[in-house]
Amino acid sequence: MWKLLGLALFGFGQAETACSGQVLLQAKAGRREPDQFDLNKQCYIPRNRTSCTKTLQPSIVLAGLPHSGSTSLAVFLGQHPSLSMGKCKEHHYWTLINSSLHWNSSNHGLSTDYPFQFEVDCEINHTFDATPGMFWLGNPSANLITRPDFPRPGKAAIQKIKDVLGADLRIVMVIRDPVDVLKHDEMGTGNKWIPSGTNYPSEQTWSFMCYASSLENWLAFYPRSNFLFVKFEEFESNQQGTLDELLNFMGVAPREYSEEELTAQGRRRSSVVISKSNRSYFHSMPRSKSCKERLENLTGLKFDWEGSE
């Protein structure tokens, strides 16, 4: 049902573990033209680089969720003169879309050495990784395919991220109604897999849709002050306001975005309509109610999802 259920995790090379979140610099002479963003591949197409460049490991991750504005958000942030997503929005060093696809190989032309996917202009102060699905690495019940040499999802996986990216990592999580995340999954058609009276969610679905189960382990390794939680609905209705909050959280100067720049950048739009009864059915389940209550306690936010209490 879920393409995401085929996620696999990469191991780590000696270069990355030796750095443990430190900035790596590779100065080069010359000048660089702006890169062109390929929306379908979620990558920048590098042009001639003739300016000073450096390799700057991420200090920020946009940890989730898929189908929650991650592409638009990453492109908006990438327009800021102090920020860069590196070569791609989705580096998939930590996660893989399925066990047979090596996302860092020929289809994107990326090196498997994670830090060197972030070769940027010397003027860049922070890089970020916007791979959807990193959020779920905290969930020990998530049915992810992992390499034998990499920890299973849960505390050990988040510890590994902390070992590589450091204790000062800033984490942005855009949180959306789980029914709408399910709705937008490209493997779904119609309402047949949306929870209803005749279609109860599978254990695999629950493992992904109970966001609190992932977040609890992230918070076990990073303090609350390292997180910015964003409601998808607020980002959608007030993009400039949300970006102001994000830029302040990231420690960079404010930026006013033009109406043209704030055009949505997402690749997929769903025409599926979820009935109010199906929404209410999902949110009225004891398991859904418990997950939502835990999430609100962890984030300090109130989620007024349609059909929920």
Coordinates of C-alpha atoms in Angstrom, one line a residue:
M1 CA 0.0 0.0 0.0
W2 CA 2.7 2.4 1.0
K3 CA 5.7 3.1 -1.1
L4 CA 7.2 4.5 2.1
L5 CA 6.9 1.0 3.7
G6 CA 9.8 0.0 1.6
L7 CA 12.1 2.5 3.2
A8 CA 15.6 1.4 3.9
L9 CA 18.4 3.1 5.7
F10 CA 21.9 3.8 4.7
G11 CA 25.0 2.9 6.7
F12 CA 27.7 5.5 7.3
G13 CA 31.1 5.9 5.8
Q14 CA 34.2 6.7 7.8
A15 CA 34.3 10.2 6.6
E16 CA 30.9 11.0 8.1
T17 CA 31.3 9.4 11.4
A18 CA 34.7 11.0 11.9
C19 CA 33.2 14.4 11.4
S20 CA 30.3 14.0 13.9
G21 CA 28.4 17.1 12.9
Q22 CA 31.5 19.3 12.3
V23 CA 31.7 21.6 9.3
L24 CA 33.9 20.4 6.4
L25 CA 35.4 23.1 4.2
Q26 CA 36.7 22.7 0.7
A27 CA 37.5 26.2 -0.7
K28 CA 37.7 26.5 -4.4
A29 CA 38.6 29.5 -6.5
G30 CA 36.3 31.2 -9.0
R31 CA 32.7 32.2 -9.4
R32 CA 29.5 30.1 -9.6
E33 CA 26.3 30.7 -11.5
P34 CA 22.9 30.0 -9.8
D35 CA 21.8 26.4 -10.1
Q36 CA 18.5 25.3 -11.7
F37 CA 16.1 23.3 -9.6
D38 CA 14.6 20.2 -11.2
L39 CA 11.2 19.8 -9.6
N40 CA 10.7 16.2 -10.7
K41 CA 14.1 14.9 -9.5
Q42 CA 14.0 17.3 -6.5
C43 CA 17.6 18.2 -7.3
Y44 CA 19.6 21.2 -8.5
I45 CA 21.3 20.9 -11.8
P46 CA 24.7 22.3 -11.2
R47 CA 26.0 24.9 -13.6
N48 CA 29.6 26.0 -14.1
R49 CA 31.1 26.6 -10.6
T50 CA 33.8 29.2 -10.7
S51 CA 33.3 30.8 -7.3
C52 CA 34.5 29.9 -3.8
T53 CA 32.7 26.8 -2.6
K54 CA 32.7 24.8 0.6
T55 CA 31.3 21.6 1.9
L56 CA 28.9 22.4 4.8
Q57 CA 27.2 19.5 6.6
P58 CA 23.5 20.1 7.5
S59 CA 22.7 21.9 10.7
I60 CA 19.0 21.8 10.0
V61 CA 16.7 18.9 8.9
L62 CA 13.1 19.3 7.6
A63 CA 12.1 16.0 9.1
G64 CA 8.6 15.5 7.9
L65 CA 6.0 14.7 6.9
P66 CA 5.6 13.6 3.2
H67 CA 2.7 15.3 1.4
S68 CA 2.8 18.2 3.9
G69 CA 4.4 21.0 1.8
S70 CA 8.0 19.8 2.1
T71 CA 8.9 20.6 -1.5
S72 CA 7.4 24.1 -1.3
L73 CA 9.1 24.8 2.0
A74 CA 12.5 23.6 0.9
V75 CA 12.4 25.6 -2.3
F76 CA 11.3 28.8 -0.4
L77 CA 14.1 28.3 2.1
G78 CA 16.6 27.6 -0.7
Q79 CA 15.9 31.1 -2.0
H80 CA 17.4 32.6 1.1
P81 CA 20.9 33.8 0.5
S82 CA 22.2 32.2 3.7
L83 CA 20.6 28.8 3.2
S84 CA 21.0 25.9 0.9
M85 CA 19.6 22.4 0.5
G86 CA 22.8 21.3 -1.2
K87 CA 22.5 19.2 -4.4
C88 CA 19.1 17.9 -3.7
K89 CA 16.0 18.5 -1.5
E90 CA 15.9 14.7 -0.8
H91 CA 19.3 13.3 -0.1
H92 CA 18.0 9.9 1.1
Y93 CA 21.2 9.2 3.0
W94 CA 19.2 8.2 6.0
T95 CA 16.2 6.7 4.2
L96 CA 15.6 5.0 0.9
I97 CA 12.3 4.8 -1.0
N98 CA 12.7 1.1 -1.5
S99 CA 15.2 -1.6 -0.9
S100 CA 16.2 -1.9 -4.6
L101 CA 16.7 1.8 -5.3
H102 CA 20.0 3.4 -4.4
W103 CA 18.9 7.0 -4.5
N104 CA 22.5 8.3 -4.3
S105 CA 23.5 6.6 -7.5
S106 CA 23.2 7.4 -11.2
N107 CA 19.6 8.7 -11.1
H108 CA 20.7 11.7 -9.1
G109 CA 24.5 11.7 -9.6
L110 CA 25.2 12.1 -5.9
S111 CA 28.2 10.9 -3.9
T112 CA 27.5 8.4 -1.2
D113 CA 29.7 10.6 1.1
Y114 CA 26.9 12.5 2.8
P115 CA 28.7 15.8 3.6
F116 CA 29.9 16.2 0.1
Q117 CA 26.3 16.3 -1.2
F118 CA 26.3 19.8 0.4
E119 CA 28.9 21.6 -1.7
V120 CA 27.7 25.3 -1.6
D121 CA 28.8 28.8 -2.1
C122 CA 31.1 30.1 0.7
E123 CA 28.5 32.8 1.6
I124 CA 26.1 30.0 2.7
N125 CA 25.8 29.8 6.5
H126 CA 23.5 26.8 6.9
T127 CA 22.5 23.7 4.8
F128 CA 19.5 21.6 5.4
D129 CA 18.3 18.1 4.5
A130 CA 14.6 18.0 3.5
T131 CA 14.2 14.2 3.0
P132 CA 10.6 13.3 4.0
G133 CA 10.4 10.2 6.2
M134 CA 13.3 11.1 8.5
F135 CA 10.6 11.7 11.1
W136 CA 9.7 8.0 11.2
L137 CA 13.3 7.0 12.1
G138 CA 12.3 7.5 15.7
N139 CA 9.5 5.0 15.6
P140 CA 10.6 1.5 16.8
S141 CA 7.3 0.0 15.4
A142 CA 7.8 1.4 11.9
N143 CA 8.2 -1.5 9.4
L144 CA 11.3 -0.1 7.7
I145 CA 13.8 -2.2 5.9
T146 CA 17.2 -1.5 7.4
R147 CA 20.8 -2.7 6.7
P148 CA 22.3 -5.1 9.1
D149 CA 25.0 -2.5 10.0
F150 CA 22.5 0.2 10.8
P151 CA 20.3 0.5 13.9
R152 CA 16.7 -0.3 13.6
P153 CA 14.3 2.7 13.9
G154 CA 14.0 3.9 17.4
K155 CA 16.4 5.4 19.9
A156 CA 19.5 3.9 18.3
A157 CA 18.7 5.4 14.9
I158 CA 18.2 8.9 16.4
Q159 CA 21.5 8.5 18.4
K160 CA 23.2 7.7 15.1
I161 CA 21.8 10.9 13.6
K162 CA 23.0 12.8 16.6
D163 CA 26.5 11.2 16.4
V164 CA 26.8 12.4 12.7
L165 CA 25.0 15.8 12.7
G166 CA 25.7 16.9 16.3
A167 CA 23.8 18.0 19.3
D168 CA 23.0 21.4 18.0
L169 CA 20.9 20.1 15.0
R170 CA 17.7 22.1 14.5
I171 CA 14.7 20.0 13.5
V172 CA 11.6 21.3 11.7
M173 CA 8.5 19.2 11.6
V174 CA 5.5 20.1 9.6
I175 CA 2.6 18.2 11.0
R176 CA -0.6 17.3 8.9
D177 CA -3.8 15.5 9.6
P178 CA -2.8 11.8 9.1
V179 CA -6.0 11.2 7.0
D180 CA -4.7 13.8 4.5
V181 CA -1.2 12.3 4.5
L182 CA -2.8 8.9 3.6
K183 CA -5.0 10.6 1.0
H184 CA -2.1 12.1 -0.8
D185 CA 0.0 8.9 -0.9
E186 CA 0.5 8.2 -4.6
M187 CA -0.1 4.5 -4.2
G188 CA -3.7 5.0 -3.0
T189 CA -6.7 5.3 -5.3
G190 CA -10.1 6.5 -4.1
N191 CA -11.1 5.9 -0.5
K192 CA -10.4 2.2 -0.5
W193 CA -7.5 2.4 2.0
I194 CA -8.8 5.3 4.0
P195 CA -10.1 3.9 7.4
S196 CA -13.9 3.4 7.4
G197 CA -16.3 1.0 8.9
T198 CA -15.3 -1.8 6.5
N199 CA -11.6 -0.9 6.1
Y200 CA -9.6 -0.9 9.4
P201 CA -6.1 0.5 9.2
S202 CA -3.3 -2.1 9.1
E203 CA -0.6 -2.3 11.8
Q204 CA 1.8 -0.9 9.2
T205 CA -0.4 2.1 8.6
W206 CA -0.7 2.7 12.4
S207 CA 3.0 2.5 12.8
F208 CA 3.4 5.5 10.5
M209 CA 0.3 7.5 11.3
C210 CA 0.9 7.6 15.1
Y211 CA 3.3 10.6 14.9
A212 CA 3.9 10.6 18.7
S213 CA 5.6 7.3 18.6
S214 CA 8.3 8.8 16.4
L215 CA 8.6 12.1 18.1
E216 CA 9.1 10.6 21.6
N217 CA 12.4 9.2 20.6
W218 CA 13.6 12.3 18.8
L219 CA 12.8 14.2 22.0
A220 CA 14.8 11.7 24.0
F221 CA 18.0 12.9 22.3
Y222 CA 17.3 16.5 21.4
P223 CA 15.8 19.1 23.8
R224 CA 12.5 20.8 22.9
S225 CA 14.3 24.0 22.1
N226 CA 15.9 22.3 19.1
F227 CA 12.5 21.7 17.5
L228 CA 10.1 23.9 15.5
F229 CA 6.7 22.3 15.0
V230 CA 4.6 23.8 12.2
K231 CA 0.9 23.1 11.5
F232 CA 0.4 22.3 7.9
E233 CA -2.8 24.3 7.8
E234 CA -1.0 27.4 9.1
F235 CA 1.8 27.1 6.6
E236 CA -0.7 26.8 3.8
S237 CA -2.7 29.8 4.9
N238 CA 0.2 32.1 6.0
Q239 CA 3.3 31.2 4.1
Q240 CA 5.2 34.4 4.7
G241 CA 4.4 34.3 8.4
T242 CA 5.5 30.7 8.7
L243 CA 8.7 31.5 6.8
D244 CA 9.4 34.4 9.2
E245 CA 9.1 32.0 12.1
L246 CA 11.3 29.4 10.4
L247 CA 14.1 31.9 9.5
N248 CA 14.2 33.2 13.0
F249 CA 14.4 29.7 14.4
M250 CA 17.3 28.9 11.9
G251 CA 19.2 32.0 13.0
V252 CA 19.3 33.8 9.7
A253 CA 18.1 37.3 8.6
P254 CA 14.4 37.8 7.7
R255 CA 13.4 37.8 4.0
E256 CA 10.3 39.1 2.3
Y257 CA 9.1 36.7 -0.4
S258 CA 7.3 38.0 -3.5
E259 CA 3.9 36.6 -4.5
E260 CA 5.6 34.9 -7.5
E261 CA 8.2 33.2 -5.2
L262 CA 5.5 31.9 -2.9
T263 CA 3.9 29.9 -5.7
A264 CA 3.4 26.3 -4.5
Q265 CA 6.2 24.0 -5.7
G266 CA 4.7 20.5 -4.9
R267 CA 4.8 17.8 -7.5
R268 CA 1.7 15.9 -6.6
R269 CA -1.9 17.0 -6.0
S270 CA -4.7 14.6 -5.0
S271 CA -8.2 14.8 -6.3
V272 CA -9.4 12.2 -3.8
V273 CA -12.2 13.5 -1.5
I274 CA -12.4 12.0 2.0
S275 CA -15.9 11.9 3.4
K276 CA -16.6 13.5 6.7
S277 CA -17.8 10.2 8.0
N278 CA -14.5 8.5 7.1
R279 CA -12.6 11.3 8.8
S280 CA -14.7 11.0 11.9
Y281 CA -14.3 7.3 11.9
F282 CA -10.5 7.5 11.9
H283 CA -10.3 10.2 14.5
S284 CA -12.8 8.6 16.8
M285 CA -10.9 5.4 17.1
P286 CA -9.4 5.1 20.6
R287 CA -5.9 4.5 19.1
S288 CA -6.2 7.7 17.0
K289 CA -7.4 9.7 19.9
S290 CA -4.6 8.5 22.1
C291 CA -1.9 9.2 19.5
K292 CA -3.3 12.7 18.9
E293 CA -3.4 13.5 22.7
R294 CA 0.2 12.3 23.1
L295 CA 1.3 14.4 20.1
E296 CA -0.4 17.5 21.5
N297 CA 1.4 17.0 24.8
L298 CA 4.7 16.6 23.1
T299 CA 4.4 19.6 20.8
G300 CA 2.4 21.9 22.9
L301 CA 0.1 22.5 20.0
K302 CA -3.7 21.8 19.5
F303 CA -4.6 20.0 16.3
D304 CA -8.1 20.8 15.2
W305 CA -8.3 18.2 12.4
E306 CA -11.7 17.8 10.8
G307 CA -13.6 15.0 12.5
S308 CA -11.4 15.0 15.6
E309 CA -12.4 16.2 19.0

